[in-house]
């Protein structure tokens, strides 16, 4: 009998808590394939990618999770997490632009990051 997708998700969350990110990713992706509308799995993937510094993926998963979350407070938390991922994405892009001497692009990215921080 095949393992239910939720088992993969629970095991992956345990790995996330133990900071075993490499082991968590394939389990979470497998769990999501079995439960493609599970907001908790999407949130876990967003958290995983945020910890790995893959901020674009993190943002996408936090944003997708909002669609499948019915609790208002949880949706607000997911919005804040998505905003955090986007902030770090802009900061990383600004750093890369500075390293490539693309100062106008760097300023634009930092301005976008600043706008995210001040927006309510």
XYZ file of N, CA and C in Angstrom:
360
model
N 0.845 -1.181 0.000
C 0.000 0.000 0.000
C 0.890 1.243 0.000
N 0.624 2.225 -0.896
C 1.464 3.431 -0.964
C 1.319 4.285 0.299
N 2.375 4.999 0.597
C 2.379 5.894 1.756
C 1.500 7.104 1.448
N 0.598 7.468 2.372
C -0.252 8.640 2.119
C 0.577 9.927 2.083
N 0.195 10.875 1.219
C 0.958 12.124 1.081
C 1.157 12.870 2.397
N 0.171 12.801 3.288
C 0.295 13.537 4.549
C 1.479 13.023 5.364
N 1.811 11.750 5.226
C 2.962 11.189 5.946
C 4.253 11.850 5.503
N 4.370 12.083 4.209
C 5.557 12.766 3.691
C 5.624 14.181 4.248
N 4.476 14.845 4.290
C 4.428 16.206 4.796
C 4.827 16.287 6.260
N 4.321 15.370 7.082
C 4.653 15.383 8.510
C 6.128 15.093 8.740
N 6.658 14.146 7.998
C 8.082 13.823 8.124
C 8.937 15.014 7.681
N 8.526 15.660 6.621
C 9.263 16.818 6.111
C 9.247 17.964 7.120
N 8.103 18.189 7.753
C 8.013 19.254 8.759
C 8.947 18.952 9.920
N 9.044 17.681 10.295
C 9.988 17.292 11.342
C 11.421 17.609 10.916
N 11.763 17.330 9.670
C 13.099 17.662 9.156
C 13.337 19.173 9.173
N 12.301 19.932 8.807
C 12.427 21.395 8.824
C 12.760 21.887 10.234
N 12.052 21.336 11.205
C 12.286 21.744 12.598
C 13.701 21.403 13.042
N 14.227 20.322 12.510
C 15.579 19.897 12.877
C 16.625 20.512 11.956
N 16.213 21.410 11.080
C 17.091 22.113 10.136
C 17.782 21.144 9.174
N 17.134 20.060 8.841
C 17.655 19.134 7.842
C 16.963 19.475 6.519
N 17.361 20.609 5.956
C 16.659 21.161 4.796
C 16.759 20.273 3.566
N 17.921 19.679 3.356
C 18.111 18.839 2.170
C 17.152 17.651 2.189
N 16.888 17.102 3.355
C 15.980 15.958 3.455
C 14.518 16.397 3.360
N 14.221 17.605 3.792
C 12.839 18.074 3.813
C 12.291 18.378 2.420
N 13.112 18.951 1.557
C 12.606 19.403 0.257
C 11.945 18.303 -0.568
N 12.614 17.166 -0.833
C 11.949 16.164 -1.668
C 10.685 15.589 -1.023
N 10.678 15.495 0.293
C 9.477 14.988 0.967
C 8.318 15.969 0.852
N 8.608 17.236 0.997
C 7.546 18.239 0.861
C 7.009 18.295 -0.561
N 7.896 18.221 -1.529
C 7.447 18.245 -2.925
C 6.588 17.018 -3.234
N 6.965 15.873 -2.687
C 6.184 14.647 -2.883
C 4.824 14.775 -2.196
N 4.823 15.328 -0.987
C 3.563 15.536 -0.272
C 2.647 16.477 -1.051
N 3.219 17.523 -1.638
C 2.420 18.483 -2.396
C 1.841 17.857 -3.664
N 2.609 16.966 -4.280
C 2.062 16.273 -5.460
C 0.827 15.451 -5.084
N 0.841 14.865 -3.896
C -0.308 14.081 -3.434
C -1.439 14.924 -2.885
N -1.118 16.132 -2.434
C -2.120 17.037 -1.848
C -1.906 18.444 -2.410
N -2.215 18.650 -3.696
C -1.867 19.906 -4.371
C -2.607 21.146 -3.867
N -3.583 20.977 -2.985
C -4.302 22.131 -2.448
C -4.092 22.272 -0.939
N -3.006 21.727 -0.447
C -2.716 21.770 0.985
C -1.860 23.002 1.315
N -2.495 24.004 1.900
C -1.812 25.248 2.232
C -0.695 25.073 3.245
N -0.840 24.098 4.152
C 0.200 23.868 5.163
C 1.487 23.360 4.519
N 1.352 22.494 3.527
C 2.536 21.997 2.819
C 3.180 23.136 2.039
N 2.366 23.967 1.415
C 2.903 25.118 0.679
C 3.621 26.084 1.623
N 3.048 26.291 2.810
C 3.704 27.163 3.792
C 5.055 26.567 4.197
N 5.085 25.253 4.390
C 6.344 24.599 4.757
C 7.380 24.740 3.651
N 6.954 24.619 2.402
C 7.880 24.819 1.281
C 8.366 26.263 1.244
N 7.470 27.199 1.506
C 7.874 28.600 1.559
C 8.916 28.838 2.643
N 8.707 28.229 3.792
C 9.662 28.344 4.900
C 10.996 27.719 4.532
N 10.941 26.549 3.931
C 12.164 25.858 3.499
C 12.968 26.738 2.550
N 12.314 27.260 1.533
C 13.030 28.054 0.535
C 13.503 29.390 1.115
N 12.765 29.938 2.068
C 13.224 31.159 2.730
C 14.526 30.874 3.484
N 14.573 29.743 4.180
C 15.787 29.362 4.911
C 16.954 29.070 3.975
N 16.645 28.573 2.786
C 17.693 28.272 1.808
C 18.136 29.512 1.027
N 17.421 30.620 1.207
C 17.758 31.833 0.469
C 17.197 31.846 -0.944
N 16.281 30.939 -1.237
C 15.629 30.900 -2.548
C 14.327 31.690 -2.422
N 14.486 32.993 -2.393
C 13.392 33.880 -2.018
C 12.259 33.951 -3.037
N 12.558 33.807 -4.312
C 11.493 33.834 -5.320
C 10.571 32.627 -5.134
N 11.156 31.446 -4.953
C 10.346 30.241 -4.707
C 9.562 30.391 -3.412
N 10.220 30.914 -2.402
C 9.565 31.111 -1.115
C 8.334 32.005 -1.280
N 8.519 33.119 -1.950
C 7.420 34.055 -2.199
C 6.263 33.353 -2.923
N 6.586 32.568 -3.935
C 5.546 31.891 -4.711
C 4.746 30.901 -3.858
N 5.439 30.143 -3.017
C 4.725 29.175 -2.186
C 3.884 29.864 -1.108
N 4.401 30.911 -0.481
C 3.607 31.629 0.515
C 2.375 32.256 -0.137
N 2.534 32.777 -1.336
C 1.415 33.387 -2.052
C 0.380 32.333 -2.447
N 0.849 31.200 -2.960
C -0.076 30.107 -3.323
C -0.816 29.571 -2.112
N -0.128 29.469 -0.986
C -0.747 28.918 0.229
C -1.950 29.758 0.665
N -1.898 31.060 0.423
C -3.005 31.939 0.814
C -4.309 31.514 0.139
N -4.204 31.057 -1.075
C -5.386 30.655 -1.851
C -6.102 29.466 -1.204
N -5.346 28.610 -0.522
C -5.908 27.380 0.037
C -6.035 27.425 1.560
N -5.980 28.615 2.126
C -6.081 28.780 3.574
C -7.363 29.527 3.899
N -8.202 28.927 4.728
C -9.491 29.531 5.036
C -9.442 30.445 6.249
N -8.476 30.252 7.132
C -8.401 31.060 8.348
C -7.794 32.427 8.043
N -8.502 33.468 8.474
C -8.075 34.835 8.192
C -6.704 35.144 8.786
N -6.491 34.773 10.045
C -5.216 35.067 10.714
C -4.058 34.368 10.003
N -4.289 33.152 9.569
C -3.240 32.406 8.850
C -2.940 33.070 7.503
N -3.961 33.552 6.819
C -3.740 34.255 5.543
C -2.920 35.518 5.767
N -3.210 36.241 6.853
C -2.421 37.435 7.161
C -0.959 37.066 7.433
N -0.742 35.980 8.147
C 0.623 35.518 8.417
C 1.320 35.158 7.112
N 0.618 34.468 6.229
C 1.196 34.095 4.936
C 1.519 35.331 4.101
N 0.682 36.360 4.175
C 0.965 37.608 3.460
C 2.247 38.244 3.983
N 2.427 38.236 5.296
C 3.644 38.796 5.892
C 4.876 37.972 5.516
N 4.717 36.654 5.502
C 5.837 35.795 5.102
C 6.203 36.028 3.637
N 5.194 36.179 2.783
C 5.452 36.469 1.364
C 6.171 37.808 1.225
N 5.748 38.781 2.008
C 6.381 40.098 1.990
C 7.848 39.994 2.436
N 8.109 39.188 3.445
C 9.482 38.980 3.924
C 10.337 38.340 2.841
N 9.790 37.333 2.170
C 10.526 36.673 1.088
C 10.836 37.667 -0.029
N 9.869 38.499 -0.370
C 10.061 39.501 -1.421
C 11.115 40.522 -1.005
N 11.085 40.926 0.263
C 12.080 41.866 0.780
C 13.489 41.303 0.605
N 13.696 40.060 1.027
C 15.019 39.442 0.899
C 15.406 39.220 -0.553
N 14.424 38.975 -1.419
C 14.696 38.848 -2.854
C 15.234 40.169 -3.391
N 14.584 41.279 -3.050
C 15.049 42.592 -3.509
C 16.442 42.912 -2.970
N 16.687 42.572 -1.728
C 18.010 42.832 -1.147
C 19.078 42.020 -1.876
N 18.797 40.761 -2.147
C 19.753 39.921 -2.875
C 19.991 40.461 -4.284
N 18.912 40.875 -4.955
C 19.055 41.421 -6.304
C 19.854 42.726 -6.280
N 19.647 43.541 -5.241
C 20.418 44.785 -5.116
C 21.898 44.469 -4.926
N 22.192 43.499 -4.090
C 23.587 43.101 -3.857
C 24.238 42.618 -5.156
N 23.517 41.801 -5.909
C 24.046 41.322 -7.196
C 24.267 42.484 -8.163
N 23.348 43.422 -8.173
C 23.492 44.585 -9.059
C 24.712 45.418 -8.664
N 24.930 45.598 -7.379
C 26.104 46.338 -6.912
C 27.375 45.617 -7.329
N 27.404 44.306 -7.155
C 28.579 43.525 -7.556
C 28.862 43.635 -9.051
N 27.805 43.847 -9.839
C 27.956 43.999 -11.290
C 28.040 45.464 -11.715
N 28.184 46.361 -10.729
C 28.295 47.802 -10.966
C 27.078 48.371 -11.712
N 25.911 47.789 -11.441
C 24.646 48.257 -12.006
C 23.927 49.052 -10.913
N 24.419 50.241 -10.657
C 23.990 50.997 -9.497
C 22.564 51.510 -9.590
N 22.091 51.836 -10.785
C 20.704 52.271 -10.931
C 19.749 51.125 -10.589
N 20.100 49.934 -11.060
C 19.283 48.756 -10.756
C 19.306 48.474 -9.258
N 20.485 48.585 -8.651
C 20.611 48.357 -7.206
C 19.732 49.331 -6.426
N 19.771 50.610 -6.826
C 18.939 51.608 -6.134
C 17.460 51.285 -6.289
N 17.056 50.876 -7.483
C 15.660 50.509 -7.717
C 15.247 49.364 -6.781
N 16.076 48.335 -6.690
C 15.759 47.176 -5.838
C 15.697 47.575 -4.367
N 16.614 48.430 -3.937
C 16.597 48.885 -2.546
C 15.379 49.763 -2.269
N 14.990 50.573 -3.249
C 13.780 51.375 -3.098
C 12.543 50.475 -2.981
N 12.502 49.413 -3.790
C 11.389 48.468 -3.708
C 11.354 47.788 -2.329
N 12.531 47.404 -1.848
C 12.621 46.776 -0.529
C 12.161 47.749 0.549
N 12.570 48.978 0.446
C 12.193 49.994 1.420
C 10.684 50.214 1.399
N 10.113 50.212 0.212
C 8.670 50.390 0.069
C 7.914 49.242 0.752
N 8.429 48.029 0.629
C 7.796 46.879 1.287
C 7.823 47.030 2.810
N 8.923 47.511 3.319
C 9.073 47.661 4.779
C 8.133 48.692 5.347
N 7.836 49.732 4.587
C 7.031 50.828 5.129
C 5.544 50.656 4.823
N 5.203 49.728 3.948
C 3.804 49.520 3.584
C 3.061 48.805 4.699
N 1.857 49.221 4.978
C 1.042 48.569 6.010
C 0.132 47.554 5.415
